[in-house]
Short mmCIF file of C-alpha atoms in Angstrom, two decimals:
data_model
loop_
_atom_site.label_atom_id
_atom_site.label_comp_id
_atom_site.label_asym_id
_atom_site.label_seq_id
_atom_site.Cartn_x
_atom_site.Cartn_y
_atom_site.Cartn_z
CA PRO A 4 6.12 -31.85 -38.14
CA PHE A 5 6.98 -28.95 -36.47
CA VAL A 6 9.61 -25.80 -36.84
CA SER A 7 11.43 -24.22 -33.77
CA HIS A 8 13.97 -22.26 -32.77
CA VAL A 9 17.12 -23.40 -31.05
CA PRO A 10 19.35 -21.00 -29.73
CA LEU A 11 23.03 -21.26 -30.23
CA TRP A 12 23.73 -21.12 -26.19
CA ARG A 13 22.10 -24.55 -25.86
CA PHE A 14 23.14 -26.22 -29.08
CA TYR A 15 26.57 -28.08 -28.45
CA PRO A 16 27.77 -29.81 -31.88
CA ASP A 17 30.44 -32.15 -32.30
CA MET A 18 33.24 -29.68 -32.14
CA SER A 19 35.66 -31.97 -33.64
CA VAL A 20 35.00 -31.62 -37.10
CA THR A 21 34.48 -28.70 -39.32
CA CYS A 22 31.56 -30.19 -41.49
CA HIS A 23 27.52 -30.58 -40.41
CA ASP A 24 27.58 -33.60 -41.88
CA ASP A 25 30.90 -35.39 -40.19
CA CYS A 26 29.35 -34.81 -36.55
CA ARG A 27 29.72 -38.05 -34.15
CA TYR A 28 26.65 -36.22 -32.04
CA MET A 29 24.76 -32.99 -31.35
CA TRP A 30 23.78 -31.96 -27.97
CA GLU A 31 20.78 -29.48 -27.15
CA HIS A 32 20.14 -28.08 -23.65
CA HIS A 33 16.19 -28.14 -22.88
CA ARG A 34 15.60 -25.95 -19.73
CA LEU A 35 11.78 -27.49 -18.85
CA GLY A 36 8.90 -26.07 -16.22
CA ARG A 37 7.33 -29.05 -14.11
CA ALA A 38 4.18 -28.42 -16.10
CA GLY A 39 6.60 -29.35 -19.52
CA LEU A 40 8.32 -32.16 -17.79
CA ALA A 41 5.28 -33.78 -16.87
CA GLU A 42 3.86 -33.56 -20.42
CA LEU A 43 7.15 -36.02 -21.04
CA ALA A 44 5.69 -38.52 -18.91
CA GLU A 45 2.63 -38.63 -20.84
CA ASN A 46 4.41 -39.52 -24.03
CA LYS A 47 4.45 -43.19 -24.47
CA THR A 48 8.07 -42.60 -26.47
CA PHE A 49 9.31 -41.34 -22.85
CA ASP A 50 10.02 -43.48 -19.47
CA GLY A 51 7.27 -41.91 -17.47
CA GLU A 52 7.80 -43.44 -14.32
CA ALA A 53 11.66 -42.43 -14.25
CA ILE A 54 10.31 -38.46 -15.41
CA ARG A 55 7.81 -38.78 -12.35
CA ASP A 56 10.26 -39.89 -9.90
CA HIS A 57 12.68 -37.51 -10.87
CA ILE A 58 9.75 -34.74 -10.56
CA ALA A 59 8.93 -36.12 -6.97
CA SER A 60 12.39 -36.28 -5.97
CA ASN A 61 13.20 -32.44 -7.02
CA THR A 62 10.16 -30.90 -6.56
CA ASP A 63 11.17 -27.14 -6.81
CA GLY A 64 13.28 -27.89 -9.73
CA CYS A 65 16.40 -29.44 -10.67
CA ILE A 66 18.68 -27.21 -13.05
CA THR A 67 22.66 -26.51 -12.70
CA LEU A 68 23.42 -22.77 -14.49
CA MET A 69 25.91 -23.32 -17.70
CA SER A 70 28.64 -20.82 -17.79
CA TYR A 71 27.36 -18.55 -20.34
CA GLU A 72 24.23 -17.82 -17.64
CA ASP A 73 26.89 -17.13 -15.39
CA GLU A 74 28.75 -14.32 -17.34
CA LEU A 75 24.98 -12.95 -18.30
CA PHE A 76 23.79 -12.43 -14.44
CA SER A 77 27.32 -10.80 -13.80
CA MET A 78 26.46 -8.44 -16.68
CA SER A 79 23.13 -7.87 -15.17
CA ASP A 80 22.82 -4.25 -13.77
CA LYS A 81 19.46 -6.14 -11.63
CA GLY A 82 22.43 -7.30 -8.78
CA GLY A 83 23.59 -10.81 -10.04
CA ARG A 84 22.25 -14.00 -10.37
CA PRO A 85 19.39 -14.52 -7.86
CA ASN A 86 20.23 -17.32 -5.16
CA THR A 87 16.66 -19.17 -5.53
CA ILE A 88 17.58 -19.84 -9.38
CA THR A 89 18.22 -23.44 -8.55
CA THR A 90 15.46 -23.85 -7.36
CA SER A 91 12.92 -22.10 -9.44
CA GLY A 92 10.57 -25.31 -10.38
CA GLN A 93 12.79 -25.62 -13.65
CA TYR A 94 14.74 -28.83 -15.03
CA ASP A 95 17.03 -29.19 -16.90
CA VAL A 96 16.56 -32.12 -20.01
CA TYR A 97 19.77 -32.84 -22.59
CA GLU A 98 18.49 -34.28 -25.90
CA ARG A 99 21.09 -36.09 -28.00
CA TRP A 100 21.44 -37.20 -31.43
CA GLY A 101 24.35 -38.83 -33.35
CA TYR A 102 25.79 -42.42 -33.10
CA LEU A 103 26.23 -44.77 -30.54
CA THR A 104 27.55 -48.09 -30.37
CA GLY A 105 25.51 -51.29 -30.01
CA GLU A 106 26.60 -52.10 -26.35
CA GLN A 107 25.51 -48.30 -25.48
CA LEU A 108 22.16 -48.48 -26.87
CA GLU A 109 21.05 -51.66 -25.38
CA SER A 110 22.41 -50.48 -21.93
CA ALA A 111 19.83 -47.77 -22.50
CA GLY A 112 17.29 -50.36 -23.23
CA VAL A 113 17.26 -50.68 -26.79
CA ASP A 114 16.83 -54.16 -28.31
CA ILE A 115 20.07 -54.97 -30.73
CA PRO A 116 20.68 -58.47 -31.78
CA ALA A 117 23.79 -60.04 -30.30
CA ASP A 118 25.38 -60.17 -33.68
CA ARG A 119 25.22 -56.19 -34.25
CA ARG A 120 26.44 -55.08 -30.90
CA HIS A 121 29.44 -54.28 -32.42
CA GLU A 122 28.14 -51.56 -35.06
CA ALA A 123 27.48 -48.03 -34.56
CA PHE A 124 23.83 -46.70 -34.45
CA PHE A 125 22.07 -43.31 -35.33
CA ALA A 126 19.84 -42.71 -32.34
CA ASN A 127 17.79 -40.12 -30.07
CA VAL A 128 18.87 -40.19 -26.25
CA TRP A 129 16.75 -38.00 -24.07
CA VAL A 130 18.79 -37.68 -20.37
CA LEU A 131 18.02 -36.24 -17.09
CA HIS A 132 19.76 -33.71 -15.23
CA GLY A 133 22.47 -37.00 -13.08
CA GLY A 134 22.00 -39.09 -16.15
CA GLN A 135 18.90 -40.85 -16.49
CA VAL A 136 18.27 -41.73 -19.71
CA ILE A 137 14.46 -41.00 -20.30
CA LYS A 138 14.32 -41.85 -24.06
CA ALA A 139 16.40 -43.92 -26.45
CA VAL A 140 15.45 -44.74 -29.92
CA LEU A 141 17.05 -45.31 -33.40
CA GLN A 142 16.85 -43.19 -36.22
CA PRO A 143 13.16 -42.23 -36.27
CA ILE A 144 12.69 -41.05 -40.04
CA ASP A 145 14.33 -43.02 -42.90
CA GLY A 146 16.70 -40.60 -45.24
CA VAL A 147 17.08 -38.09 -42.44
CA LEU A 148 19.69 -37.87 -40.04
CA TRP A 149 20.32 -34.37 -38.16
CA PRO A 150 17.11 -32.67 -37.40
CA TYR A 151 19.08 -28.79 -36.97
CA HIS A 152 19.51 -27.01 -40.25
CA TRP A 153 21.94 -24.24 -40.10
CA TYR A 154 22.84 -21.48 -42.34
CA TYR A 155 26.49 -19.89 -42.97
CA TYR A 156 27.16 -16.49 -43.76
CA ASP A 157 30.81 -17.09 -44.42
CA LYS A 158 32.36 -20.86 -43.58
CA ASP A 159 35.31 -20.92 -41.13
CA GLU A 160 37.40 -23.79 -42.17
CA THR A 161 38.63 -24.14 -38.92
CA SER A 162 35.61 -24.50 -36.90
CA ILE A 163 32.12 -26.08 -37.79
CA PHE A 164 30.43 -22.86 -36.69
CA GLY A 165 31.04 -20.26 -39.49
CA GLU A 166 31.61 -16.04 -39.47
CA GLY A 167 28.60 -13.36 -39.48
CA LEU A 168 29.18 -9.93 -40.61
CA ALA A 169 29.89 -8.89 -36.89
CA ALA A 170 33.14 -11.09 -36.91
CA ILE A 171 34.02 -10.08 -40.50
CA MET A 172 34.11 -5.98 -40.21
CA ARG A 173 35.63 -6.71 -36.55
CA GLU A 174 38.84 -4.77 -37.43
CA ASP A 175 36.83 -1.80 -39.03
CA GLN A 176 34.53 -1.62 -36.12
CA ARG A 177 37.47 -1.34 -33.87
CA ALA A 178 38.96 1.55 -35.98
CA ILE A 179 35.49 3.26 -35.81
CA ASN A 180 34.73 2.72 -32.34
CA ALA A 181 38.57 4.05 -31.12
CA ALA A 182 37.92 7.29 -32.97
CA ALA A 183 34.24 7.39 -31.92
CA ARG A 184 36.10 7.76 -27.89
CA MET A 185 38.84 10.12 -29.48
CA LEU A 186 36.29 12.23 -31.26
CA LEU A 187 34.42 12.42 -28.03
CA ASP A 188 37.20 13.18 -25.28
CA ASN A 189 38.51 15.99 -27.56
CA ALA A 190 34.53 17.42 -27.75
CA ALA A 191 34.80 17.26 -23.74
CA ILE A 192 38.51 18.74 -23.54
CA THR A 193 37.49 21.84 -26.06
CA ALA A 194 33.69 22.21 -24.99
CA GLY A 195 35.21 25.15 -23.27
CA PRO A 196 38.21 27.32 -22.16
CA GLN A 197 40.51 26.07 -19.36
CA PHE A 198 41.76 28.68 -16.75
CA GLU A 199 45.19 29.09 -14.83
CA LEU A 200 44.77 31.40 -11.89
CA ASN A 201 47.71 32.48 -9.33
CA ALA A 202 45.93 31.03 -6.25
CA MET A 203 48.50 33.39 -4.26
CA GLU A 204 47.06 36.76 -5.69
CA ILE A 205 42.96 35.18 -4.87
CA ALA A 206 41.43 35.58 -1.75
CA ALA A 207 41.35 32.52 0.14
CA ASP A 208 37.99 32.43 0.37
CA THR A 209 37.10 31.99 -2.80
CA ASP A 210 35.80 29.04 -4.57
CA LEU A 211 38.25 28.15 -7.65
CA THR A 212 36.22 25.73 -8.98
CA ASP A 213 32.98 27.82 -9.11
CA ILE A 214 33.16 28.88 -12.96
CA ARG A 215 30.41 31.16 -13.87
CA PRO A 216 28.91 34.28 -15.82
CA PHE A 217 29.49 37.63 -14.23
CA LYS A 218 31.53 36.04 -11.31
CA VAL A 219 33.45 38.39 -9.51
CA TRP A 220 37.05 37.52 -8.63
CA ALA A 221 38.44 39.05 -5.53
CA ARG A 222 42.10 40.05 -5.92
CA VAL A 223 44.28 40.85 -2.83
CA ALA A 224 47.88 41.05 -4.43
CA GLY A 225 50.28 40.70 -7.27
CA ASN A 226 50.98 43.23 -10.34
CA GLY A 227 47.64 44.55 -11.67
CA GLN A 228 49.20 44.56 -14.91
CA TYR A 229 49.01 40.83 -15.26
CA PRO A 230 45.57 38.58 -14.50
CA ALA A 231 45.10 36.46 -12.02
CA VAL A 232 42.91 34.63 -13.85
CA ARG A 233 44.05 33.69 -17.85
CA GLU A 234 42.12 31.77 -20.25
CA MET A 235 43.46 29.12 -22.20
CA ARG A 236 42.02 27.22 -25.24
CA PHE A 237 43.05 23.83 -26.50
CA ASP A 238 42.91 22.91 -30.47
CA SER A 239 39.81 20.63 -31.21
CA HIS A 240 40.62 18.02 -33.85
CA MET A 241 36.89 16.78 -34.36
CA PRO A 242 36.99 17.32 -38.19
CA GLU A 243 39.69 15.46 -38.41
CA LEU A 244 38.73 12.43 -36.18
CA ALA A 245 35.05 12.69 -37.82
CA ASN A 246 37.28 11.63 -41.16
CA ILE A 247 38.46 8.62 -39.78
CA ILE A 248 35.28 7.69 -39.01
CA GLU A 249 33.84 7.91 -42.49
CA LEU A 250 36.94 5.94 -43.73
CA PHE A 251 36.82 3.40 -41.95
CA ASP A 252 32.96 3.32 -42.29
CA ARG A 253 33.68 3.11 -46.12
CA SER A 254 36.17 0.87 -45.53
CA ALA A 255 33.58 -1.84 -43.85
CA ASP A 256 30.90 -1.28 -46.61
CA GLU A 257 34.08 -2.85 -49.08
CA THR A 258 34.83 -5.76 -46.02
CA THR A 259 31.60 -6.87 -46.24
CA ALA A 260 30.54 -6.62 -50.35
CA ILE A 261 27.16 -4.86 -48.97
CA PRO A 262 27.44 -1.05 -49.44
CA LYS A 263 24.83 0.90 -47.54
CA PHE A 264 22.92 1.70 -50.66
CA THR A 265 21.48 -1.74 -50.55
CA TYR A 266 19.48 -1.18 -47.47
CA GLY A 267 17.72 2.28 -48.07
CA ASP A 268 20.88 4.72 -47.27
CA ASN A 269 20.14 8.25 -49.30
CA PRO A 270 23.54 8.44 -51.34
CA LYS A 271 25.33 11.95 -51.29
CA GLY A 272 26.95 11.86 -54.36
CA GLY A 273 29.11 9.32 -57.35
CA ALA A 274 27.66 7.29 -59.51
CA ALA A 275 24.88 6.13 -56.54
CA ALA A 276 23.14 9.50 -56.55
CA THR A 277 21.60 9.28 -60.10
CA SER A 278 19.10 6.83 -60.90
CA SER A 279 20.80 4.87 -63.63
CA GLY A 280 24.43 5.03 -61.41
CA LEU A 281 22.71 3.56 -58.60
CA SER A 282 20.85 0.89 -60.57
CA MET A 283 24.42 -0.49 -61.82
CA LEU A 284 26.18 -0.22 -58.46
CA LEU A 285 23.10 -2.36 -56.90
CA GLY A 286 23.68 -4.66 -59.98
CA GLN A 287 27.38 -5.26 -58.82
CA ALA A 288 26.28 -5.51 -55.34
CA ASN A 289 23.62 -8.03 -55.66
CA ILE A 290 26.98 -10.37 -57.28
CA ALA A 291 27.91 -11.35 -53.54
CA ILE A 292 24.30 -11.28 -52.48
CA LYS A 293 23.53 -13.84 -54.81
CA ASP A 294 26.50 -16.20 -52.51
CA GLN A 295 24.39 -15.70 -49.57
CA VAL A 296 21.65 -16.37 -51.01
CA ALA A 297 23.41 -19.59 -52.58
CA ASN A 298 24.72 -20.41 -49.07
CA PHE A 299 20.80 -20.74 -47.88
CA ASP A 300 19.51 -22.51 -50.11
CA GLU A 301 21.34 -25.24 -48.69
CA VAL A 302 19.32 -25.18 -45.47
CA THR A 303 16.35 -25.12 -47.89
CA SER A 304 17.69 -27.92 -49.35
CA SER A 305 18.12 -30.02 -46.54
CA PHE A 306 14.87 -28.73 -44.61
CA ILE A 307 12.42 -29.73 -47.61
CA THR A 308 14.30 -32.83 -48.01
CA ALA A 309 13.65 -33.79 -44.22
CA LEU A 310 10.13 -32.53 -44.61
CA TYR A 311 9.58 -35.04 -47.87
CA HIS A 312 10.87 -37.84 -45.81
CA TRP A 313 8.42 -37.29 -42.68
CA ASN A 314 5.61 -37.01 -45.15
CA MET A 315 6.70 -40.25 -46.68
CA LYS A 316 6.73 -41.86 -43.42
CA TYR A 317 4.28 -40.63 -41.27
CA SER A 318 1.69 -38.49 -43.39
CA LYS A 319 -1.61 -40.04 -43.02
CA ASP A 320 -2.34 -38.73 -46.75
CA PRO A 321 -1.73 -41.57 -49.11
CA ASP A 322 -2.33 -38.83 -52.08
CA VAL A 323 0.78 -37.42 -51.21
CA LYS A 324 2.93 -40.52 -51.41
CA GLY A 325 2.56 -40.34 -55.07
CA ASP A 326 3.01 -44.21 -56.85
#
């Protein structure tokens, strides 16, 4: 057996349900080079002839950019997507796990008894770009349906996907971002004085935007009792804005139930500033962290169970099968 990471971008589960086990299907998008696709043709479980014909008909590759890829290319500072990417020697292959009717599987080349064609079967199907089926097999491992195992930080009851820390602390982060922008804007405005000038009293050839030490302002008119150039200063509110950032920073700790001292931040006061106080606070924080460990145990359980069933069917060592 092997373990691999499936990027979220290329994973498409049944979005009509909210639970992993209730899915009717799960799709995975593979982007293979010519060598990788040709390697599949040598695997006896795939239709090698169909794969070789596909390569011969599309010698420069055959892909369709996904919507997320278009967005990523448009965000790039390299000038957008290259025109040659659709003929870059890569091929789109789609892998499907899930239920299909007996009629659908029979049309894909799977032998289904006539009296069972009305039933639904769990199967694995691979499809080329354009819809050509290159593999269709029934559930390969008894006791294991889905080969995918995932972990929720926080389950979203309205979707099959969960929420992570970024979504949970989104409102606090927005407040911090807004305060940081205000702080920087205020810092830019109050970094130095601004000037009020009576242009009618200054020589016409004077560059009014040239502010520098020891500059001489040639005055040609006006009453010498009042300056032609007057300095103006505006109030700095940086301390107040910094306090707002600190306020929502602490709020994020409470929202996520993961205080900064749990991952090494050096506390400067309060109970966390002493060894006994920090030990007490870490014990309290671990209550919430233990919930996440328990959630991850669901992945551990399903994954180890899948490995067990794989060994029961495919392992060449008879000793692992016990009695």
